Short mmCIF file of C-alpha atoms in Angstrom, two decimals:
data_model
loop_
_atom_site.label_atom_id
_atom_site.label_comp_id
_atom_site.label_asym_id
_atom_site.label_seq_id
_atom_site.Cartn_x
_atom_site.Cartn_y
_atom_site.Cartn_z
CA MET N 19 76.35 15.42 157.97
CA SER N 20 79.07 17.96 157.95
CA GLU N 21 78.37 21.59 157.46
CA HIS N 22 79.79 23.55 154.54
CA SER N 23 82.21 26.12 155.77
CA PRO N 24 82.44 29.34 153.77
CA GLN N 25 86.02 28.53 152.73
CA SER N 26 85.38 24.95 151.61
CA HIS N 27 85.72 24.09 147.93
CA GLY N 28 83.06 22.84 145.57
CA PRO N 29 79.40 23.69 145.84
CA VAL N 30 78.48 25.99 148.65
CA VAL N 31 75.26 27.05 150.20
CA GLU N 32 74.18 30.41 148.94
CA PRO N 33 73.71 32.66 151.94
CA HIS N 34 70.77 34.97 152.03
CA ASP N 35 72.92 38.10 151.79
CA GLY N 36 74.01 37.08 148.28
CA SER N 37 77.76 37.15 149.13
CA LEU N 38 78.43 33.58 147.90
CA GLY N 39 79.60 32.76 151.40
CA TYR N 40 83.10 33.81 150.47
CA ASP N 41 84.87 36.30 152.65
CA MET N 42 87.30 38.09 150.34
CA SER N 43 89.28 39.55 153.21
CA ALA N 44 89.90 36.15 154.83
CA HIS N 45 92.69 35.05 152.51
CA GLY N 46 95.80 36.37 154.08
CA ALA N 47 95.83 39.77 152.42
CA PRO N 48 93.31 42.42 151.59
CA SER N 49 91.78 42.44 148.15
CA GLY N 50 93.52 44.64 145.64
CA HIS N 51 90.44 46.74 145.12
CA ASP N 52 90.59 48.07 148.66
CA VAL N 53 94.13 49.29 148.51
CA HIS N 54 94.33 51.08 145.20
CA ALA N 55 92.92 54.34 146.39
CA THR N 56 96.25 55.29 147.94
CA GLY N 57 97.08 57.81 145.24
CA ILE N 58 99.19 57.66 142.15
CA ALA N 59 102.48 58.58 143.85
CA LYS N 60 103.61 54.95 143.99
CA TYR N 61 103.18 54.59 140.24
CA ILE N 62 105.29 57.67 139.63
CA TYR N 63 108.04 56.34 141.92
CA VAL N 64 108.00 53.01 140.10
CA PHE N 65 108.08 54.81 136.75
CA ILE N 66 111.16 56.78 137.82
CA ALA N 67 112.79 53.60 139.10
CA LEU N 68 112.09 51.84 135.78
CA CYS N 69 113.60 54.73 133.82
CA LEU N 70 116.70 54.73 136.00
CA LEU N 71 117.10 50.97 135.67
CA THR N 72 116.73 51.19 131.87
CA SER N 73 119.44 53.87 131.87
CA LEU N 74 121.63 51.55 133.91
CA SER N 75 121.18 48.80 131.30
CA PHE N 76 121.94 51.28 128.55
CA LEU N 77 125.11 52.32 130.36
CA THR N 78 126.62 48.97 129.44
CA TYR N 79 126.54 50.18 125.84
CA SER N 80 128.92 53.08 126.53
CA SER N 81 132.56 52.81 125.52
CA TRP N 82 133.61 53.56 129.13
CA TRP N 83 131.71 50.54 130.40
CA ARG N 84 133.05 48.28 127.66
CA ALA N 85 136.58 49.34 128.49
CA ASN N 86 136.21 48.58 132.20
CA PHE N 87 133.94 45.54 132.39
CA THR N 88 133.84 42.18 130.72
CA PRO N 89 130.85 41.08 128.58
CA ALA N 90 129.94 38.51 131.25
CA GLU N 91 129.75 41.22 133.92
CA SER N 92 127.65 43.40 131.61
CA ARG N 93 125.25 40.57 130.90
CA LEU N 94 124.94 39.74 134.57
CA LEU N 95 124.09 43.35 135.35
CA MET N 96 121.58 43.55 132.49
CA MET N 97 119.78 40.41 133.62
CA ALA N 98 119.71 41.62 137.23
CA VAL N 99 118.30 44.95 136.07
CA SER N 100 115.71 43.23 133.86
CA CYS N 101 114.57 40.98 136.71
CA THR N 102 114.27 43.99 139.03
CA LYS N 103 112.26 45.89 136.42
CA ALA N 104 110.02 42.87 135.84
CA LEU N 105 109.44 42.54 139.60
CA LEU N 106 108.50 46.20 139.88
CA VAL N 107 106.01 45.91 137.01
CA ILE N 108 104.50 42.69 138.36
CA LEU N 109 104.28 43.82 141.96
CA CYS N 110 103.13 47.39 141.46
CA PHE N 111 101.55 47.82 138.03
CA MET N 112 99.96 44.39 137.97
CA HIS N 113 98.93 44.84 141.63
CA ILE N 114 100.33 41.49 142.68
CA TRP N 115 101.76 43.08 145.83
CA TRP N 116 98.24 43.78 147.09
CA GLU N 117 96.59 40.63 145.86
CA ALA N 118 95.65 37.69 148.09
CA ASN N 119 97.46 34.38 148.16
CA TRP N 120 95.66 33.08 145.08
CA LYS N 121 98.45 34.67 143.06
CA PHE N 122 100.79 31.80 143.94
CA ILE N 123 98.38 29.22 142.48
CA LEU N 124 98.74 30.71 139.03
CA THR N 125 102.20 32.21 138.98
CA ILE N 126 104.34 29.48 140.58
CA PRO N 127 103.29 26.61 138.26
CA ALA N 128 103.72 28.87 135.22
CA MET N 129 107.20 29.90 136.39
CA LEU N 130 108.20 26.27 137.08
CA MET N 131 106.93 25.17 133.69
CA SER N 132 108.88 27.97 132.03
CA ILE N 133 112.10 26.96 133.81
CA PHE N 134 111.61 23.28 132.90
CA LEU N 135 110.89 24.28 129.32
CA ILE N 136 114.15 26.19 129.03
CA LEU N 137 116.09 23.36 130.69
CA MET N 138 114.58 20.89 128.23
CA LEU N 139 115.73 23.06 125.33
CA VAL N 140 119.37 22.71 126.33
CA PRO N 141 119.89 19.11 125.15
CA ASP N 142 117.52 19.53 122.21
CA VAL N 143 118.92 22.72 120.76
CA GLY N 144 122.14 23.56 122.55
CA TRP N 145 123.87 20.23 122.21
CA ARG N 146 122.79 19.82 118.61
CA LEU N 147 125.75 21.90 117.50
CA HIS N 148 128.14 19.56 119.25
CA HIS N 149 126.86 16.63 117.23
CA ALA N 150 126.64 18.31 113.84
CA SER N 151 127.04 16.20 110.71
CA GLU N 152 129.87 16.89 108.29
CA GLU N 153 127.42 18.51 105.90
CA GLN N 154 126.04 20.76 108.64
CA LYS N 155 129.54 21.77 109.66
CA PHE N 156 130.39 22.56 106.05
CA HIS N 157 127.58 25.14 105.92
CA MET N 158 127.92 26.30 109.52
CA ALA N 159 128.68 29.95 110.26
CA GLN N 160 132.36 30.75 110.58
CA PRO N 161 133.83 34.06 111.77
CA LYS N 162 135.50 36.05 109.02
CA PRO N 163 139.31 35.91 109.35
CA ASP N 164 139.68 39.68 109.54
CA GLN N 165 136.61 40.37 111.64
CA PRO N 166 137.56 43.46 113.69
CA ASN N 167 136.02 42.31 116.95
CA PRO N 168 135.46 38.57 116.76
CA PRO N 169 133.26 37.13 119.50
CA ALA N 170 135.21 35.46 122.25
CA ARG N 171 133.20 32.28 122.03
CA GLU N 172 134.89 29.06 121.08
CA GLN N 173 134.10 26.96 118.08
CA PRO N 174 132.06 23.86 118.83
CA SER N 175 134.17 20.84 119.49
CA PRO N 176 134.56 18.53 116.51
CA ALA N 177 131.82 16.01 116.25
CA PRO N 178 132.75 12.35 116.67
CA SER N 179 133.06 10.67 113.33
CA SER N 180 129.99 8.65 112.65
CA MET L 15 58.91 8.11 157.40
CA ALA L 16 56.69 10.15 155.14
CA THR L 17 57.07 13.08 157.50
CA ALA L 18 60.85 12.78 157.47
CA ALA L 19 60.94 12.55 153.67
CA HIS L 20 58.74 15.57 153.42
CA ALA L 21 61.03 17.46 155.80
CA ASP L 22 64.11 16.57 153.67
CA GLU L 23 62.36 17.70 150.50
CA HIS L 24 61.38 20.94 152.19
CA HIS L 25 64.98 21.46 153.35
CA ALA L 26 66.33 20.77 149.87
CA GLN L 27 64.10 23.44 148.40
CA HIS L 28 65.76 25.99 150.62
CA ILE L 29 69.29 24.95 149.71
CA LYS L 30 70.36 26.50 146.44
CA LEU L 31 73.60 24.99 145.28
CA GLN L 32 75.86 27.35 143.42
CA TYR L 33 79.29 26.71 141.99
CA GLN L 34 81.88 29.39 142.46
CA SER L 35 85.21 29.94 140.84
CA GLY L 36 88.16 28.46 142.67
CA LEU L 37 89.80 31.82 143.17
CA PRO L 38 88.44 34.77 145.15
CA ILE L 39 88.60 37.11 142.17
CA PRO L 40 86.19 37.92 139.34
CA LEU L 41 85.89 35.30 136.64
CA GLY L 42 87.26 37.64 133.95
CA LYS L 43 90.38 38.31 135.96
CA THR L 44 90.87 34.58 136.57
CA ILE L 45 90.67 33.95 132.84
CA VAL L 46 93.14 36.74 132.06
CA TRP L 47 95.60 35.36 134.61
CA LEU L 48 95.22 31.85 133.19
CA PHE L 49 95.82 33.28 129.72
CA LEU L 50 98.88 35.14 130.98
CA SER L 51 100.19 31.91 132.52
CA THR L 52 100.14 30.31 129.09
CA GLU L 53 101.73 33.44 127.64
CA ILE L 54 104.54 33.25 130.20
CA MET L 55 105.31 29.74 128.99
CA PHE L 56 105.01 30.76 125.34
CA PHE L 57 107.51 33.60 125.61
CA ALA L 58 109.72 31.62 128.00
CA GLY L 59 109.99 29.01 125.24
CA LEU L 60 110.83 31.61 122.60
CA ILE L 61 113.32 33.54 124.73
CA GLY L 62 114.83 30.31 126.05
CA THR L 63 115.31 29.04 122.50
CA TYR L 64 116.98 32.33 121.56
CA VAL L 65 119.36 32.13 124.53
CA VAL L 66 120.24 28.50 123.85
CA LEU L 67 120.74 29.10 120.12
CA ARG L 68 122.67 32.29 120.70
CA PHE L 69 125.14 30.87 123.17
CA GLY L 70 125.39 27.57 121.33
CA ALA L 71 126.20 29.26 118.03
CA PRO L 72 129.80 29.24 116.81
CA THR L 73 129.54 32.96 116.10
CA TRP L 74 126.94 35.69 116.31
CA PRO L 75 126.75 39.02 114.42
CA GLN L 76 127.65 42.25 116.14
CA THR L 77 124.76 44.59 116.82
CA HIS L 78 125.77 47.21 114.26
CA GLU L 79 126.61 44.59 111.67
CA VAL L 80 122.89 43.85 111.40
CA HIS L 81 121.80 47.50 111.65
CA LEU L 82 120.47 47.29 115.19
CA SER L 83 120.45 50.60 117.01
CA GLU L 84 120.67 50.51 120.81
CA PRO L 85 119.28 54.04 121.32
CA ILE L 86 116.22 53.16 119.26
CA GLY L 87 115.69 50.05 121.38
CA ALA L 88 116.09 52.10 124.57
CA PHE L 89 113.61 54.66 123.27
CA ASN L 90 111.05 51.92 122.61
CA THR L 91 111.61 50.60 126.13
CA PHE L 92 110.91 54.08 127.50
CA VAL L 93 107.75 54.31 125.38
CA LEU L 94 106.42 51.02 126.73
CA ILE L 95 107.20 51.99 130.34
CA CYS L 96 105.29 55.25 129.82
CA SER L 97 102.35 53.31 128.37
CA SER L 98 102.33 51.04 131.43
CA VAL L 99 102.02 54.10 133.65
CA THR L 100 99.25 55.68 131.58
CA ILE L 101 97.15 52.52 131.55
CA VAL L 102 97.45 52.10 135.32
CA LEU L 103 96.45 55.75 135.71
CA ALA L 104 93.46 55.11 133.44
CA LEU L 105 92.44 52.29 135.77
CA GLU L 106 92.75 54.51 138.81
CA ALA L 107 90.65 57.18 137.11
CA ALA L 108 87.99 54.64 136.16
CA ARG L 109 87.82 53.38 139.73
CA ALA L 110 87.34 56.96 140.88
CA ASN L 111 84.50 57.17 138.30
CA LYS L 112 86.34 59.83 136.31
CA ALA L 113 85.41 58.47 132.91
CA ARG L 114 86.80 61.35 130.84
CA VAL L 115 90.19 61.24 132.57
CA ALA L 116 90.28 57.48 132.14
CA LYS L 117 89.56 57.84 128.44
CA LEU L 118 92.29 60.46 128.10
CA PHE L 119 94.83 58.13 129.68
CA MET L 120 93.62 55.32 127.42
CA LEU L 121 94.20 57.56 124.42
CA CYS L 122 97.73 58.27 125.68
CA THR L 123 98.34 54.53 126.04
CA PHE L 124 97.06 53.92 122.54
CA LEU L 125 99.31 56.62 121.10
CA LEU L 126 102.34 55.27 122.96
CA GLY L 127 101.61 51.73 121.76
CA SER L 128 101.27 53.05 118.20
CA THR L 129 104.60 54.89 118.58
CA PHE L 130 106.22 51.62 119.63
CA LEU L 131 104.87 49.86 116.54
CA GLY L 132 105.89 52.79 114.32
CA VAL L 133 109.46 52.67 115.59
CA LYS L 134 109.49 48.90 115.20
CA SER L 135 108.32 49.11 111.60
CA TYR L 136 111.03 51.72 110.91
CA GLU L 137 113.59 49.27 112.32
CA TYR L 138 112.19 46.46 110.18
CA SER L 139 112.34 48.59 107.03
CA ALA L 140 116.01 49.41 107.77
CA LYS L 141 116.77 45.69 107.98
CA PHE L 142 114.88 44.88 104.79
CA ALA L 143 116.58 47.73 102.92
CA HIS L 144 119.93 46.09 103.68
CA GLY L 145 118.86 42.61 102.59
CA LEU L 146 118.45 41.31 106.14
CA TYR L 147 115.41 39.06 105.80
CA PRO L 148 114.54 35.95 107.74
CA TRP L 149 113.55 34.07 104.60
CA SER L 150 114.69 33.29 101.07
CA PRO L 151 114.87 34.54 98.39
CA HIS L 152 114.95 38.09 99.81
CA SER L 153 117.68 37.35 102.33
CA GLN L 154 121.16 38.12 101.00
CA ILE L 155 122.92 36.70 104.06
CA HIS L 156 125.58 34.02 103.63
CA GLU L 157 127.28 32.28 106.51
CA ARG L 158 130.73 31.78 105.00
CA ALA L 159 132.94 33.39 102.39
CA ASN L 160 133.27 30.11 100.50
CA LEU L 161 132.92 28.99 96.88
CA GLU L 162 129.17 28.85 97.19
CA TYR L 163 129.18 32.51 98.20
CA GLY L 164 131.46 33.48 95.30
CA SER L 165 129.18 31.78 92.79
CA ALA L 166 126.15 33.48 94.40
CA VAL L 167 127.72 36.91 93.80
CA ARG L 168 128.60 36.00 90.21
CA ALA L 169 125.10 34.66 89.62
CA ARG L 170 123.53 37.82 91.02
CA LEU L 171 125.59 40.07 88.75
CA LYS L 172 124.77 37.87 85.76
CA THR L 173 121.06 37.93 86.63
CA LEU L 174 121.15 41.72 86.87
CA THR L 175 122.91 42.03 83.50
CA THR L 176 120.33 39.78 81.85
CA GLN L 177 117.45 41.52 83.58
CA TYR L 178 118.55 45.03 82.58
CA GLY L 179 119.32 43.85 79.05
CA ASP L 180 115.79 42.47 78.77
CA GLN L 181 114.32 45.68 80.11
CA SER L 182 116.26 47.73 77.57
CA LYS L 183 114.97 45.50 74.82
CA GLU L 184 111.41 45.84 76.09
CA LEU L 185 111.69 49.61 76.04
CA PHE L 186 113.04 49.57 72.52
CA ASP L 187 110.37 47.13 71.38
CA LYS L 188 107.68 49.61 72.35
CA LEU L 189 108.75 51.79 69.44
CA SER L 190 107.43 51.08 65.95
CA GLU L 191 109.66 49.28 63.50
CA ASP L 192 110.19 52.45 61.52
CA GLN L 193 111.12 54.40 64.62
CA GLN L 194 113.56 51.72 65.67
CA LYS L 195 115.12 51.83 62.24
CA GLN L 196 115.50 55.60 62.37
CA ILE L 197 117.05 55.54 65.84
CA GLY L 198 119.27 52.70 64.82
CA GLU L 199 120.57 54.67 61.85
CA LEU L 200 122.07 57.53 63.76
CA GLU L 201 123.80 59.01 60.74
CA LYS L 202 120.43 59.71 59.14
CA GLN L 203 119.63 62.44 61.61
CA PRO L 204 117.73 64.73 61.89
CA TRP L 205 114.89 62.41 62.94
CA SER L 206 111.28 63.29 62.58
CA ASP L 207 109.69 65.09 65.54
CA GLU L 208 107.71 62.03 66.49
CA VAL L 209 110.78 59.81 66.61
CA ARG L 210 112.70 62.45 68.54
CA ALA L 211 109.90 62.67 71.12
CA GLN L 212 109.80 58.90 71.51
CA TYR L 213 113.53 58.72 71.90
CA VAL L 214 113.61 61.55 74.45
CA ALA L 215 110.97 59.69 76.45
CA ILE L 216 112.94 56.46 76.72
CA ALA L 217 116.49 57.78 76.53
CA PRO L 218 117.04 58.42 80.29
CA GLN L 219 115.78 54.95 81.16
CA LEU L 220 117.90 53.36 78.47
CA ALA L 221 120.94 55.27 79.68
CA GLU L 222 120.32 54.20 83.28
CA LEU L 223 119.91 50.55 82.29
CA LYS L 224 123.05 50.76 80.16
CA SER L 225 125.07 52.23 83.04
CA ARG L 226 123.82 49.51 85.38
CA ILE L 227 124.82 46.79 82.92
CA GLN L 228 128.21 48.47 82.61
CA LYS L 229 128.53 48.62 86.42
CA CYS L 230 127.78 44.91 86.74
CA ASN L 231 130.45 44.10 84.15
CA ASP L 232 132.93 46.42 85.84
CA LEU L 233 132.27 44.83 89.23
CA THR L 234 132.86 41.34 87.86
CA THR L 235 136.31 42.54 86.83
CA GLU L 236 136.96 44.78 89.83
CA LEU L 237 136.06 42.12 92.38
CA LYS L 238 138.08 39.55 90.38
CA LEU L 239 135.16 37.15 90.52
CA GLU L 240 136.45 35.11 87.59
CA ASP L 241 139.83 34.64 89.28
CA PRO L 242 140.07 31.19 90.93
CA ASN L 243 142.24 32.70 93.70
CA VAL L 244 139.79 35.49 94.51
CA ASP L 245 139.76 36.59 98.17
CA LEU L 246 136.07 36.27 98.95
CA VAL L 247 136.44 37.92 102.37
CA GLN L 248 137.63 41.05 100.59
CA VAL L 249 134.69 40.71 98.20
CA THR L 250 132.11 40.63 100.99
CA ASN L 251 133.89 43.44 102.84
CA LYS L 252 133.53 45.63 99.74
CA ILE L 253 129.90 44.70 99.31
CA TYR L 254 128.87 44.94 102.99
CA PRO L 255 131.78 46.19 105.11
CA PRO L 256 131.80 45.48 108.85
CA PRO L 257 131.05 48.55 111.00
CA ASP L 258 134.02 50.53 112.20
CA GLU L 259 133.40 50.66 115.95
CA SER L 260 136.50 52.78 116.50
CA ALA L 261 135.33 55.50 114.11
CA SER L 262 134.80 58.95 115.53
CA GLY L 263 131.26 60.21 115.97
CA LEU L 264 128.26 58.62 117.60
CA PRO L 265 128.68 54.86 117.78
CA TRP L 266 125.28 54.09 116.32
CA THR L 267 126.09 56.11 113.19
CA ALA L 268 128.84 53.65 112.30
CA GLU L 269 126.72 51.83 109.76
CA PRO L 270 128.24 49.70 107.05
CA GLU L 271 127.65 51.05 103.55
CA GLY L 272 129.78 49.42 100.86
CA LEU L 273 128.59 48.59 97.36
CA ASN L 274 125.11 47.59 98.52
CA GLY L 275 124.74 50.95 100.26
CA GLU L 276 126.16 52.91 97.32
CA TYR L 277 124.07 51.09 94.71
CA PRO L 278 120.88 49.88 96.46
CA TRP L 279 119.65 48.17 93.28
CA LEU L 280 122.61 45.74 93.38
CA LYS L 281 121.41 43.73 96.42
CA LEU L 282 124.51 41.56 96.22
CA PRO L 283 124.91 38.63 98.61
CA PHE L 284 127.13 39.33 101.63
CA VAL L 285 128.60 37.36 104.49
CA VAL L 286 127.41 37.85 108.06
CA PRO L 287 128.46 34.77 110.07
CA GLY L 288 125.48 33.68 112.16
CA GLY L 289 123.31 36.22 110.35
CA ASN L 290 120.62 33.77 109.25
CA MET L 291 120.10 32.45 112.75
CA TRP L 292 120.12 36.01 114.06
CA ALA L 293 117.48 37.07 111.51
CA SER L 294 115.26 34.08 112.33
CA THR L 295 115.34 34.65 116.08
CA TYR L 296 115.19 38.46 115.94
CA PHE L 297 112.20 38.64 113.61
CA LEU L 298 110.39 35.79 115.39
CA LEU L 299 110.76 37.29 118.87
CA THR L 300 110.08 40.90 117.93
CA GLY L 301 107.36 39.84 115.48
CA PHE L 302 105.39 37.90 118.11
CA HIS L 303 105.86 40.75 120.56
CA ALA L 304 104.67 43.30 117.97
CA LEU L 305 101.66 41.09 117.29
CA HIS L 306 100.79 41.25 121.00
CA VAL L 307 101.17 45.04 120.94
CA PHE L 308 98.87 45.19 117.92
CA VAL L 309 96.21 43.11 119.68
CA GLY L 310 96.52 45.42 122.70
CA LEU L 311 95.93 48.45 120.47
CA ILE L 312 92.75 46.90 119.08
CA VAL L 313 91.48 46.31 122.63
CA PHE L 314 92.31 49.94 123.50
CA LEU L 315 90.31 51.13 120.51
CA ILE L 316 87.32 49.06 121.61
CA LEU L 317 87.60 50.35 125.18
CA MET L 318 87.76 53.94 123.99
CA THR L 319 84.31 53.60 122.47
CA MET L 320 82.91 52.86 125.96
CA GLU L 321 82.17 54.94 129.02
CA LEU L 322 85.14 54.10 131.26
CA ASN L 323 83.45 54.53 134.63
CA ALA L 324 83.72 52.47 137.83
CA ALA L 325 81.49 49.75 136.34
CA ARG L 326 84.08 49.15 133.60
CA ALA L 327 87.07 49.18 135.97
CA GLY L 328 87.28 45.37 135.91
CA MET L 329 87.50 45.35 132.13
CA LEU L 330 90.18 48.03 132.25
CA GLU L 331 92.12 46.10 134.89
CA ASN L 332 92.13 42.97 132.73
CA THR L 333 93.34 44.94 129.70
CA GLY L 334 96.00 46.54 131.89
CA LEU L 335 97.23 43.13 133.06
CA TYR L 336 97.67 42.06 129.45
CA TRP L 337 99.45 45.30 128.53
CA HIS L 338 101.82 45.09 131.50
CA PHE L 339 102.71 41.58 130.39
CA VAL L 340 103.56 42.92 126.93
CA ASP L 341 105.80 45.49 128.63
CA LEU L 342 107.31 42.74 130.75
CA VAL L 343 108.34 40.71 127.71
CA TRP L 344 110.03 43.73 126.15
CA ILE L 345 111.94 44.37 129.38
CA PHE L 346 113.77 41.10 128.68
CA LEU L 347 113.88 41.37 124.90
CA PHE L 348 115.60 44.77 124.87
CA PRO L 349 118.86 43.76 126.60
CA LEU L 350 118.88 40.29 125.02
CA LEU L 351 118.52 41.55 121.46
CA TYR L 352 120.21 44.94 121.57
CA LEU L 353 122.82 44.93 124.32
CA PHE L 354 124.06 41.36 124.75
#
């Protein structure tokens, strides 16, 4: 008969000290609750960083930026800034930085599912426009001929005649 | 054998089996994280759909064409970042057993969240005032300046003429037959005092309705809507002109006005290519996000009725996790909706 180790899954023997036999500090990193009393300075630094990053995103709106950078470069920068901001919020404000390894159990599957979901949308939604019926194409949006700043995107390729 | 069985039974009495959660964190926190995992997928689906639709669309409206203001969006981002800081400070205060400080920070978070919703509702009202709705029949957006659009403008002007004519008749019908007869026979003035008072009461409204009917008739001629060779692009540009990005002054003040801006009662159809898809995605994304903010505000209100001491720190942490997620979603929505 094998003994139940404190870290084994399923039912465990309740120890007499009432601690559920689960050592919180034995999971690769200290529990978040032990680390938080390090002052609020880190939150202020993160807040300043978030404000600066938002300003950086907003800079792409200025006429100087538009004159010197392409829309693709702007979008790349904005997404990089957004990902950095999201990381800062998740790691610091949501305390993931100080949490134990359990965080990967929940976050990684959710992230993977999200990526798969978006990839699955591409054929469903994105390619739909390339196989539009004649009726759909008749009602489809069309840039105005004298639009001052028409988007640089191309029209969808003509659908094969069905 | 009996001794051994008795020993086993005795041993079993001392073993108390207890199931524990799979993760070394409180059950409430586990549930919040599981909920947030589903929320990640929910918003990933919505944002992913927006990205795919946006970049798969043949054209997409410019930001100012649909009355989106980048500075307002940036301000709301700043507000949400501030609220993330205040809620994390509330948690720290609660852990330090400073209940009053924690409550003060919660109040700040609530006010910031309310500010966000207030700004968002102001933005929504600006869209609605310009006929930018995600649904019919309120939406005045057309995708193309084609024959269908031309007939929609004609039909709208005709509907307005009929509607104002009916209203004028209703006003007149409120008068007695004798009064109507007296007003109708203008040469028989002076009228009695009673008739004069009645006429003075309805005259401004009648005059306004008459001028509107006249305006509709003038526009039908001015826009050459009955002409088979009418340039419908010019028509929509007069009704809802595209913003002049090169105009002097602050860029976000370059708002299109046109006939719909000059005469708000007209609500004439206008052409914004890709506008319907934009309206659907914009209102869906921001609407679901605003709904999450609203739910967060309700939770804040409930928390503020409690003593936010160290014993409630777990509850505050779970609420904070949810609120940070709301902030996280907006971090992506702001550039995607306002700056892309």
